[in-house]
Coordinates of C-alpha atoms in Angstrom, one line a residue:
X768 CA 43.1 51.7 24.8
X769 CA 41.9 49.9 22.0
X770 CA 39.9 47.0 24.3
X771 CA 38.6 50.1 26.3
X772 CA 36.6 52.2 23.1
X773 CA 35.1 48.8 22.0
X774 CA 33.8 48.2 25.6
X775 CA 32.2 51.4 25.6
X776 CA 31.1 51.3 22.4
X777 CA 29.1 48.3 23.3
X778 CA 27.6 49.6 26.7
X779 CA 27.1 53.1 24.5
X780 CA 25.0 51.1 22.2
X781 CA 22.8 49.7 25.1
X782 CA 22.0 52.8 26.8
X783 CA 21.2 54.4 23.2
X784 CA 18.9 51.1 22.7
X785 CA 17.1 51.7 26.4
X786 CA 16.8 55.4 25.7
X787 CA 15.4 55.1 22.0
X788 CA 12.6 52.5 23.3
X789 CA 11.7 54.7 26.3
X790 CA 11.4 57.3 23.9
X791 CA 9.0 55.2 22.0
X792 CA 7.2 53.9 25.4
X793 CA 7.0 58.2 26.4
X794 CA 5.5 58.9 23.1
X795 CA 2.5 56.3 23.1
X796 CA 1.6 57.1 26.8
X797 CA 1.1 60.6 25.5
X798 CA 3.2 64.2 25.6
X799 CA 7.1 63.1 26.6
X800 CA 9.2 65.6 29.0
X801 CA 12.1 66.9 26.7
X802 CA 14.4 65.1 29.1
X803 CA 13.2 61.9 27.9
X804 CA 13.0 62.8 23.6
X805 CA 16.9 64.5 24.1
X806 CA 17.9 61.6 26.3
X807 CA 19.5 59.6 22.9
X808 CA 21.8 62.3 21.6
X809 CA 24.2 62.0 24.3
X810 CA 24.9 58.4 23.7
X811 CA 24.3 59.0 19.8
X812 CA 27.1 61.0 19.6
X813 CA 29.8 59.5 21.7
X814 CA 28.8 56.2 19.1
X815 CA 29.3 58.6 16.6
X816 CA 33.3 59.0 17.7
X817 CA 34.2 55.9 19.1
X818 CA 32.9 54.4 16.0
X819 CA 34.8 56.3 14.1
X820 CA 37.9 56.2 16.1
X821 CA 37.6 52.4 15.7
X822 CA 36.6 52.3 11.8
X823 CA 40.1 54.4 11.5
X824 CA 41.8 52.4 13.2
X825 CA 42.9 50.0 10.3
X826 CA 43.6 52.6 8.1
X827 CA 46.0 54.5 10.2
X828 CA 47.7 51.0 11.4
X829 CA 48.5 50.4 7.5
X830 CA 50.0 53.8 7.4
X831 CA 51.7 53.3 10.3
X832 CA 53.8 49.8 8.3
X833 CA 54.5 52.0 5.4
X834 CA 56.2 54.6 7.1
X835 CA 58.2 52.1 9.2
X836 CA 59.4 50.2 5.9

């Protein structure tokens, strides 16, 4: 499960990289569709929880060797 989140998280920060620079491309050749100025959220915010599933991850591993003790 663990390999999976960090692969996605990777390919997650591509798209959000390709969408953010057509953003930019939209926006210099003039008035953008919203399509294309929404287009990062999506992305954004699954970053947003698989980063934060993954910066738990070492905190709830430690609890996880205290309770076991």
């Amino acid at each position: 499960m663990n390999r999976f989140i960090r692969s996605a998280h990777r390919w997650l920060s591509i798209a959000f990289t390709a969408a953010v620079i057509a953003n930019f491309v939209a926006m210099a050749l003039g008035e953008p569709p919203a399509w294309i100025v929404y287009s990062p959220l999506p992305p954004l915010f699954l970053l947003m929880f698989s980063g934060l599933y993954m910066f738990a991850l070492p905190y709830l591993a430690g609890t996880r060797k205290h309770t076991a003790q």
